[in-house]
mmCIF file of C-alpha atoms and ligand atoms in Angstrom:
data_model
loop_
_atom_site.group_PDB
_atom_site.id
_atom_site.type_symbol
_atom_site.label_atom_id
_atom_site.label_comp_id
_atom_site.label_asym_id
_atom_site.label_seq_id
_atom_site.Cartn_x
_atom_site.Cartn_y
_atom_site.Cartn_z
ATOM 1 C CA UNK A 1 0.011 0.016 0.026
ATOM 2 C CA UNK A 2 1.301 3.355 -0.826
ATOM 3 C CA UNK A 3 1.103 6.102 1.710
ATOM 4 C CA UNK A 4 0.749 9.620 0.110
ATOM 5 C CA UNK A 5 3.682 11.759 1.608
ATOM 6 C CA UNK A 6 1.256 14.632 2.382
ATOM 7 C CA UNK A 7 -0.943 12.369 4.372
ATOM 8 C CA UNK A 8 2.041 11.101 6.113
ATOM 9 C CA UNK A 9 3.149 14.353 7.236
ATOM 10 C CA UNK A 10 -0.414 15.479 8.208
ATOM 11 C CA UNK A 11 -0.585 12.061 10.518
ATOM 12 C CA UNK A 12 2.673 12.756 11.974
ATOM 13 C CA UNK A 13 1.974 16.572 12.970
ATOM 14 C CA UNK A 14 -1.342 15.310 14.440
ATOM 15 C CA UNK A 15 0.359 12.581 16.379
ATOM 16 C CA UNK A 16 3.097 15.012 17.702
ATOM 17 C CA UNK A 17 0.743 17.537 18.628
ATOM 18 C CA UNK A 18 -2.107 15.123 20.195
ATOM 19 C CA UNK A 19 -0.110 12.463 21.712
ATOM 20 C CA UNK A 20 1.144 14.191 24.804
ATOM 21 C CA UNK A 21 -2.513 14.893 25.694
ATOM 22 C CA UNK A 22 -3.586 11.204 25.169
ATOM 23 C CA UNK A 23 -0.626 9.968 27.331
ATOM 24 C CA UNK A 24 -0.744 12.561 30.026
ATOM 25 C CA UNK A 25 -3.545 11.659 32.805
ATOM 26 C CA UNK A 26 -4.300 14.270 35.389
ATOM 27 C CA UNK A 27 -5.153 11.433 37.923
ATOM 28 C CA UNK A 28 -2.159 10.027 39.881
ATOM 29 C CA UNK A 29 -2.168 6.433 41.408
ATOM 30 C CA UNK A 30 0.053 6.318 44.520
ATOM 31 C CA UNK A 31 0.797 3.143 46.475
ATOM 32 C CA UNK A 32 2.794 4.377 49.399
ATOM 33 C CA UNK A 33 2.601 6.664 52.072
ATOM 34 C CA UNK A 34 6.026 8.517 50.902
ATOM 35 C CA UNK A 35 4.544 8.842 47.330
ATOM 36 C CA UNK A 36 1.538 10.279 48.800
ATOM 37 C CA UNK A 37 3.174 12.937 50.937
ATOM 38 C CA UNK A 38 5.305 13.991 48.253
ATOM 39 C CA UNK A 39 2.452 14.277 45.594
ATOM 40 C CA UNK A 40 0.467 16.148 48.282
ATOM 41 C CA UNK A 41 3.391 18.553 49.028
ATOM 42 C CA UNK A 42 4.241 19.356 45.325
ATOM 43 C CA UNK A 43 0.459 19.974 44.696
ATOM 44 C CA UNK A 44 0.485 22.960 46.989
ATOM 45 C CA UNK A 45 -2.617 21.795 48.447
ATOM 46 C CA UNK A 46 -1.280 19.695 51.550
ATOM 47 C CA UNK A 47 -3.608 19.969 54.442
ATOM 48 C CA UNK A 48 -6.445 20.998 52.246
ATOM 49 C CA UNK A 49 -7.657 18.115 50.322
ATOM 50 C CA UNK A 50 -11.006 16.565 50.213
ATOM 51 C CA UNK A 51 -10.859 12.722 51.005
ATOM 52 C CA UNK A 52 -13.092 10.008 50.104
ATOM 53 C CA UNK A 53 -12.043 6.612 51.817
ATOM 54 C CA UNK A 54 -13.222 3.566 50.140
ATOM 55 C CA UNK A 55 -12.868 -0.258 49.944
ATOM 56 C CA UNK A 56 -12.993 -0.169 46.095
ATOM 57 C CA UNK A 57 -15.344 -2.292 43.850
ATOM 58 C CA UNK A 58 -16.728 1.287 43.166
ATOM 59 C CA UNK A 59 -20.262 2.094 42.035
ATOM 60 C CA UNK A 60 -22.492 5.069 41.664
ATOM 61 C CA UNK A 61 -22.731 5.446 45.257
ATOM 62 C CA UNK A 62 -18.979 5.833 45.615
ATOM 63 C CA UNK A 63 -18.828 8.116 42.757
ATOM 64 C CA UNK A 64 -21.378 10.403 44.178
ATOM 65 C CA UNK A 65 -19.152 11.146 47.070
ATOM 66 C CA UNK A 66 -16.199 11.881 44.992
ATOM 67 C CA UNK A 67 -18.211 14.065 42.723
ATOM 68 C CA UNK A 68 -19.328 16.194 45.595
ATOM 69 C CA UNK A 69 -15.846 16.170 47.036
ATOM 70 C CA UNK A 70 -14.480 17.390 43.533
ATOM 71 C CA UNK A 71 -17.180 20.143 43.431
ATOM 72 C CA UNK A 72 -16.052 21.355 46.890
ATOM 73 C CA UNK A 73 -12.249 21.056 47.120
ATOM 74 C CA UNK A 74 -9.399 22.119 44.916
ATOM 75 C CA UNK A 75 -7.642 18.703 45.353
ATOM 76 C CA UNK A 76 -9.374 15.357 45.858
ATOM 77 C CA UNK A 77 -7.745 12.203 47.265
ATOM 78 C CA UNK A 78 -9.656 8.833 47.016
ATOM 79 C CA UNK A 79 -8.337 5.810 48.839
ATOM 80 C CA UNK A 80 -9.032 2.140 47.717
ATOM 81 C CA UNK A 81 -8.159 -0.326 50.630
ATOM 82 C CA UNK A 82 -9.804 -3.435 51.784
ATOM 83 C CA UNK A 83 -9.294 -2.935 55.421
ATOM 84 C CA UNK A 84 -8.548 -6.342 57.128
ATOM 85 C CA UNK A 85 -9.026 -5.117 60.552
ATOM 86 C CA UNK A 86 -12.614 -4.239 60.111
ATOM 87 C CA UNK A 87 -13.655 -7.674 58.836
ATOM 88 C CA UNK A 88 -15.048 -9.868 61.615
ATOM 89 C CA UNK A 89 -15.771 -12.732 59.134
ATOM 90 C CA UNK A 90 -12.579 -14.094 57.355
ATOM 91 C CA UNK A 91 -14.751 -15.382 54.540
ATOM 92 C CA UNK A 92 -16.444 -12.012 53.939
ATOM 93 C CA UNK A 93 -12.718 -10.492 53.727
ATOM 94 C CA UNK A 94 -11.710 -13.187 51.234
ATOM 95 C CA UNK A 95 -14.711 -12.746 48.899
ATOM 96 C CA UNK A 96 -14.816 -9.102 49.088
ATOM 97 C CA UNK A 97 -14.597 -7.871 45.344
ATOM 98 C CA UNK A 98 -11.249 -6.225 44.268
ATOM 99 C CA UNK A 99 -11.401 -4.382 40.954
ATOM 100 C CA UNK A 100 -8.668 -1.809 40.876
ATOM 101 C CA UNK A 101 -8.333 -1.334 37.156
ATOM 102 C CA UNK A 102 -12.084 -0.696 36.633
ATOM 103 C CA UNK A 103 -11.993 1.550 39.771
ATOM 104 C CA UNK A 104 -9.239 3.735 38.364
ATOM 105 C CA UNK A 105 -11.413 3.984 34.981
ATOM 106 C CA UNK A 106 -14.510 5.091 36.717
ATOM 107 C CA UNK A 107 -12.405 7.630 38.979
ATOM 108 C CA UNK A 108 -10.841 9.156 35.972
ATOM 109 C CA UNK A 109 -14.142 10.354 34.850
ATOM 110 C CA UNK A 110 -15.017 12.288 38.159
ATOM 111 C CA UNK A 111 -11.780 14.685 38.108
ATOM 112 C CA UNK A 112 -10.287 13.554 41.437
ATOM 113 C CA UNK A 113 -6.604 14.009 41.193
ATOM 114 C CA UNK A 114 -5.020 11.311 43.645
ATOM 115 C CA UNK A 115 -5.843 7.768 44.100
ATOM 116 C CA UNK A 116 -4.170 6.115 47.074
ATOM 117 C CA UNK A 117 -4.302 2.170 46.715
ATOM 118 C CA UNK A 118 -1.796 0.978 49.504
ATOM 119 C CA UNK A 119 -0.956 -2.820 50.429
ATOM 120 C CA UNK A 120 -1.868 -4.038 53.907
ATOM 121 C CA UNK A 121 1.754 -3.761 55.065
ATOM 122 C CA UNK A 122 1.716 -0.014 54.175
ATOM 123 C CA UNK A 123 -1.076 0.778 56.485
ATOM 124 C CA UNK A 124 -0.158 -1.787 59.094
ATOM 125 C CA UNK A 125 3.603 -2.217 59.225
ATOM 126 C CA UNK A 126 3.048 -3.373 62.788
ATOM 127 C CA UNK A 127 -0.296 -4.700 64.139
ATOM 128 C CA UNK A 128 -2.517 -1.884 65.179
ATOM 129 C CA UNK A 129 -3.397 -2.782 68.798
ATOM 130 C CA UNK A 130 -5.414 0.423 69.681
ATOM 131 C CA UNK A 131 -8.909 0.173 71.235
ATOM 132 C CA UNK A 132 -11.355 2.647 70.864
ATOM 133 C CA UNK A 133 -14.211 3.277 73.312
ATOM 134 C CA UNK A 134 -17.461 4.579 71.485
ATOM 135 C CA UNK A 135 -19.621 4.112 74.597
ATOM 136 C CA UNK A 136 -23.080 3.019 73.603
ATOM 137 C CA UNK A 137 -22.704 3.845 69.986
ATOM 138 C CA UNK A 138 -21.163 0.553 69.000
ATOM 139 C CA UNK A 139 -23.112 -1.707 71.212
ATOM 140 C CA UNK A 140 -26.077 -1.679 68.886
ATOM 141 C CA UNK A 141 -26.930 -2.843 65.484
ATOM 142 C CA UNK A 142 -23.669 -3.327 63.491
ATOM 143 C CA UNK A 143 -21.516 -3.238 66.332
ATOM 144 C CA UNK A 144 -23.518 -5.810 68.441
ATOM 145 C CA UNK A 145 -23.552 -8.137 65.390
ATOM 146 C CA UNK A 146 -20.065 -7.597 64.026
ATOM 147 C CA UNK A 147 -17.831 -7.485 67.246
ATOM 148 C CA UNK A 148 -14.696 -5.432 66.554
ATOM 149 C CA UNK A 149 -15.915 -4.014 63.263
ATOM 150 C CA UNK A 150 -16.007 -0.374 64.134
ATOM 151 C CA UNK A 151 -12.717 -0.561 65.974
ATOM 152 C CA UNK A 152 -11.176 -1.624 62.716
ATOM 153 C CA UNK A 153 -13.018 1.088 60.994
ATOM 154 C CA UNK A 154 -11.635 3.803 63.428
ATOM 155 C CA UNK A 155 -8.149 2.134 63.164
ATOM 156 C CA UNK A 156 -8.091 2.558 59.370
ATOM 157 C CA UNK A 157 -9.761 5.835 59.006
ATOM 158 C CA UNK A 158 -7.601 7.454 61.732
ATOM 159 C CA UNK A 159 -4.504 6.271 60.009
ATOM 160 C CA UNK A 160 -5.908 7.454 56.521
ATOM 161 C CA UNK A 161 -6.600 10.947 58.029
ATOM 162 C CA UNK A 162 -3.112 11.202 59.440
ATOM 163 C CA UNK A 163 -1.637 10.190 56.141
ATOM 164 C CA UNK A 164 -4.110 12.317 53.820
ATOM 165 C CA UNK A 165 -4.505 15.350 56.168
ATOM 166 C CA UNK A 166 -7.688 16.141 54.700
ATOM 167 C CA UNK A 167 -9.717 19.547 55.323
ATOM 168 C CA UNK A 168 -13.065 17.499 54.584
ATOM 169 C CA UNK A 169 -13.899 13.925 54.455
ATOM 170 C CA UNK A 170 -16.998 12.371 52.686
ATOM 171 C CA UNK A 171 -19.007 9.456 54.027
ATOM 172 C CA UNK A 172 -22.330 7.887 52.760
ATOM 173 C CA UNK A 173 -25.520 7.795 54.977
ATOM 174 C CA UNK A 174 -25.658 4.168 53.675
ATOM 175 C CA UNK A 175 -23.490 3.329 56.621
ATOM 176 C CA UNK A 176 -25.499 5.294 59.139
ATOM 177 C CA UNK A 177 -23.890 3.871 61.956
ATOM 178 C CA UNK A 178 -20.343 4.122 60.655
ATOM 179 C CA UNK A 179 -20.952 7.871 59.969
ATOM 180 C CA UNK A 180 -21.970 8.430 63.798
ATOM 181 C CA UNK A 181 -18.759 6.600 64.720
ATOM 182 C CA UNK A 182 -16.298 8.572 62.490
ATOM 183 C CA UNK A 183 -17.918 11.823 63.929
ATOM 184 C CA UNK A 184 -17.287 10.609 67.480
ATOM 185 C CA UNK A 185 -13.871 9.637 66.544
ATOM 186 C CA UNK A 186 -13.093 12.999 65.055
ATOM 187 C CA UNK A 187 -14.221 14.546 68.399
ATOM 188 C CA UNK A 188 -12.310 12.259 70.523
ATOM 189 C CA UNK A 189 -9.033 12.729 68.714
ATOM 190 C CA UNK A 190 -9.534 16.474 68.100
ATOM 191 C CA UNK A 191 -8.910 15.950 64.188
ATOM 192 C CA UNK A 192 -9.351 19.185 62.149
ATOM 193 C CA UNK A 193 -11.444 17.277 59.542
ATOM 194 C CA UNK A 194 -15.051 18.233 58.671
ATOM 195 C CA UNK A 195 -17.159 15.178 58.041
ATOM 196 C CA UNK A 196 -19.626 15.602 55.238
ATOM 197 C CA UNK A 197 -22.702 13.176 55.013
ATOM 198 C CA UNK A 198 -23.686 12.054 51.493
ATOM 199 C CA UNK A 199 -27.193 10.610 50.687
ATOM 200 C CA UNK A 200 -27.798 7.108 49.699
ATOM 201 C CA UNK A 201 -27.652 6.302 45.980
ATOM 202 C CA UNK A 202 -30.002 3.386 45.043
ATOM 203 C CA UNK A 203 -30.267 0.950 42.039
ATOM 204 C CA UNK A 204 -33.373 1.517 39.913
ATOM 205 C CA UNK A 205 -35.162 -1.291 41.766
ATOM 206 C CA UNK A 206 -34.500 0.677 45.096
ATOM 207 C CA UNK A 207 -31.926 -1.473 46.339
ATOM 208 C CA UNK A 208 -29.212 0.507 47.945
ATOM 209 C CA UNK A 209 -25.930 0.403 45.974
ATOM 210 C CA UNK A 210 -23.251 -1.783 47.538
ATOM 211 C CA UNK A 211 -19.870 -3.503 46.392
ATOM 212 C CA UNK A 212 -21.573 -6.604 47.996
ATOM 213 C CA UNK A 213 -24.344 -6.490 45.433
ATOM 214 C CA UNK A 214 -21.918 -7.628 42.840
ATOM 215 C CA UNK A 215 -21.856 -10.991 44.948
ATOM 216 C CA UNK A 216 -25.369 -11.779 44.397
ATOM 217 C CA UNK A 217 -26.966 -13.867 41.799
ATOM 218 C CA UNK A 218 -29.363 -12.071 39.209
ATOM 219 C CA UNK A 219 -32.200 -13.786 41.077
ATOM 220 C CA UNK A 220 -31.040 -12.698 44.397
ATOM 221 C CA UNK A 221 -30.385 -9.184 43.391
ATOM 222 C CA UNK A 222 -34.089 -8.934 42.170
ATOM 223 C CA UNK A 223 -35.225 -10.232 45.422
ATOM 224 C CA UNK A 224 -33.089 -7.788 47.577
ATOM 225 C CA UNK A 225 -35.114 -5.065 46.302
ATOM 226 C CA UNK A 226 -37.650 -6.313 48.886
ATOM 227 C CA UNK A 227 -35.425 -4.767 51.465
ATOM 228 C CA UNK A 228 -35.683 -1.097 50.552
ATOM 229 C CA UNK A 229 -39.336 -1.335 49.190
ATOM 230 C CA UNK A 230 -40.360 -2.465 52.708
ATOM 231 C CA UNK A 231 -38.325 0.480 54.292
ATOM 232 C CA UNK A 232 -40.112 2.744 51.950
ATOM 233 C CA UNK A 233 -43.585 1.211 52.905
ATOM 234 C CA UNK A 234 -42.520 1.292 56.700
ATOM 235 C CA UNK A 235 -42.136 5.240 56.446
ATOM 236 C CA UNK A 236 -45.773 5.530 55.231
ATOM 237 C CA UNK A 237 -47.129 2.994 57.805
ATOM 238 C CA UNK A 238 -45.444 4.852 60.823
ATOM 239 C CA UNK A 239 -48.489 6.640 61.786
ATOM 240 C CA UNK A 240 -50.607 3.405 62.030
ATOM 241 C CA UNK A 241 -48.359 1.298 64.122
ATOM 242 C CA UNK A 242 -46.340 1.578 67.273
ATOM 243 C CA UNK A 243 -42.453 1.562 67.062
ATOM 244 C CA UNK A 244 -42.276 -2.175 68.088
ATOM 245 C CA UNK A 245 -45.188 -3.067 65.823
ATOM 246 C CA UNK A 246 -43.372 -1.529 62.901
ATOM 247 C CA UNK A 247 -40.158 -3.237 63.645
ATOM 248 C CA UNK A 248 -42.069 -6.450 63.705
ATOM 249 C CA UNK A 249 -43.791 -5.932 60.510
ATOM 250 C CA UNK A 250 -40.579 -5.006 58.770
ATOM 251 C CA UNK A 251 -38.989 -8.315 60.046
ATOM 252 C CA UNK A 252 -42.061 -10.315 58.908
ATOM 253 C CA UNK A 253 -42.408 -8.434 55.598
ATOM 254 C CA UNK A 254 -38.870 -8.975 54.508
ATOM 255 C CA UNK A 255 -38.674 -12.667 55.999
ATOM 256 C CA UNK A 256 -41.640 -13.504 53.855
ATOM 257 C CA UNK A 257 -39.156 -13.378 50.815
ATOM 258 C CA UNK A 258 -37.445 -16.698 50.794
ATOM 259 C CA UNK A 259 -34.313 -15.257 49.711
ATOM 260 C CA UNK A 260 -34.017 -12.996 52.575
ATOM 261 C CA UNK A 261 -33.299 -13.446 56.411
ATOM 262 C CA UNK A 262 -33.379 -10.380 58.695
ATOM 263 C CA UNK A 263 -30.719 -10.096 61.217
ATOM 264 C CA UNK A 264 -32.030 -6.917 62.794
ATOM 265 C CA UNK A 265 -34.698 -4.260 61.957
ATOM 266 C CA UNK A 266 -34.458 -1.323 64.627
ATOM 267 C CA UNK A 267 -35.684 2.146 64.929
ATOM 268 C CA UNK A 268 -33.083 4.150 66.724
ATOM 269 C CA UNK A 269 -32.576 7.945 67.167
ATOM 270 C CA UNK A 270 -30.192 9.637 64.669
ATOM 271 C CA UNK A 271 -27.429 10.965 67.047
ATOM 272 C CA UNK A 272 -26.830 8.072 69.826
ATOM 273 C CA UNK A 273 -28.502 5.407 67.773
ATOM 274 C CA UNK A 274 -30.327 4.053 70.815
ATOM 275 C CA UNK A 275 -33.627 2.333 70.421
ATOM 276 C CA UNK A 276 -36.553 4.442 70.375
ATOM 277 C CA UNK A 277 -39.508 3.260 72.341
ATOM 278 C CA UNK A 278 -42.257 5.834 71.159
ATOM 279 C CA UNK A 279 -42.841 8.149 68.187
ATOM 280 C CA UNK A 280 -43.444 10.746 70.829
ATOM 281 C CA UNK A 281 -40.005 11.972 71.925
ATOM 282 C CA UNK A 282 -38.439 14.725 69.984
ATOM 283 C CA UNK A 283 -35.439 12.807 68.099
ATOM 284 C CA UNK A 284 -35.270 12.298 64.540
ATOM 285 C CA UNK A 285 -35.862 8.446 63.981
ATOM 286 C CA UNK A 286 -34.059 6.090 61.633
ATOM 287 C CA UNK A 287 -35.052 2.405 60.635
ATOM 288 C CA UNK A 288 -31.824 0.423 60.006
ATOM 289 C CA UNK A 289 -31.752 -3.229 59.050
ATOM 290 C CA UNK A 290 -29.272 -5.887 58.263
ATOM 291 C CA UNK A 291 -30.529 -8.557 56.195
ATOM 292 C CA UNK A 292 -28.987 -11.805 54.699
ATOM 293 C CA UNK A 293 -29.628 -12.585 51.029
ATOM 294 C CA UNK A 294 -28.106 -16.212 50.738
ATOM 295 C CA UNK A 295 -24.593 -15.772 52.207
ATOM 296 C CA UNK A 296 -24.372 -11.958 51.425
ATOM 297 C CA UNK A 297 -25.099 -9.504 54.072
ATOM 298 C CA UNK A 298 -26.772 -6.191 53.320
ATOM 299 C CA UNK A 299 -27.536 -3.106 55.259
ATOM 300 C CA UNK A 300 -29.945 -0.323 54.452
ATOM 301 C CA UNK A 301 -31.803 2.431 56.449
ATOM 302 C CA UNK A 302 -34.370 5.243 56.101
ATOM 303 C CA UNK A 303 -34.618 8.433 57.944
ATOM 304 C CA UNK A 304 -38.037 9.207 59.523
ATOM 305 C CA UNK A 305 -38.381 13.067 59.892
HETATM 306 P P1 AMP B 1 -17.094 1.200 51.252
HETATM 307 O O1 AMP B 1 -16.233 1.097 49.910
HETATM 308 O O2 AMP B 1 -18.279 0.193 51.085
HETATM 309 O O3 AMP B 1 -16.336 1.128 52.522
HETATM 310 O O4 AMP B 1 -17.791 2.522 51.200
HETATM 311 C C1 AMP B 1 -17.043 3.842 51.049
HETATM 312 C C2 AMP B 1 -17.935 4.966 51.158
HETATM 313 O O5 AMP B 1 -18.971 4.831 50.208
HETATM 314 C C3 AMP B 1 -18.556 4.905 52.604
HETATM 315 O O6 AMP B 1 -18.632 6.256 53.176
HETATM 316 C C4 AMP B 1 -20.015 4.400 52.352
HETATM 317 O O7 AMP B 1 -21.053 4.979 53.168
HETATM 318 C C5 AMP B 1 -20.423 5.257 50.991
HETATM 319 N N1 AMP B 1 -21.306 4.429 50.081
HETATM 320 C C6 AMP B 1 -21.294 3.129 49.820
HETATM 321 N N2 AMP B 1 -22.356 2.759 49.074
HETATM 322 C C7 AMP B 1 -23.117 4.060 49.119
HETATM 323 C C8 AMP B 1 -24.436 4.388 48.602
HETATM 324 N N3 AMP B 1 -25.242 3.464 48.000
HETATM 325 N N4 AMP B 1 -24.806 5.699 48.592
HETATM 326 C C9 AMP B 1 -24.138 6.716 49.118
HETATM 327 N N5 AMP B 1 -22.778 6.324 49.707
HETATM 328 C C10 AMP B 1 -22.337 4.946 49.749
#
């Protein structure tokens, strides 16, 4: 095949002009704390980043946090780290999805500048022996059913805050109790970080988006929508039932679906997360559930206000 000289020159000029733009990416992946610190220093934004900690297997729920962070901060750091100390079930840790390559592709479209994806030895060069005390906050719901879970969350988030030194950090209301724990930890340790809560993003069926949804079969995923549908209905029914009647109704309605088994369904106040006895106190109330769909444990909640 003969290549016309004019066309060849034209193609070369285009290549030389455009190649650097294709090759250059504005998002940097760092693997070590040293690299992270050096990127933050050279950005001129050290100490003022927006930060989104995640365990990867990213979906639109995560991306909504990142997008909010990008809107509100000159520099955004996203961490991807499956934290072993917050898993009380080794099988859950083993099967947790790890999809770094596709996560990076998704993050590129958000405009975040730094992705920190360290190895376990980078975060835990030695075992973390710290024990946090969250009083009653971690004695209920997730704390009660997943012993040690929130201690592990506090260990990793406090370390990540120390490494990233963010001004603002973004957390989803999907993990309602986790948000309360993080706020309490920030106060206990006097950390200069503003915690920004972000709304739950749901699939079209209403199912709360979660990395664990990827572990469900198609049939399980369809049936898991019963969880959120029951929460939405419960919000409507709250004027007709007492608190305990409504908790019972939620449990029974979800359990009627043969794919689902409720671990807990509790109505709690939105600050100390203590069980609510009546509708008449002045607290804002949240209905929180944990439900097994086959082997996969899903959580969801809805705020009544
Ligand atoms: P994870 O990777 O599960 O640790 O989640 C990282 C962050 O994303 C946490 O602050 C979660 O609360 C948040 N998140 C996870 N799923 C959702 C969702 N469906 N909507 C909003 N935020 C979410």
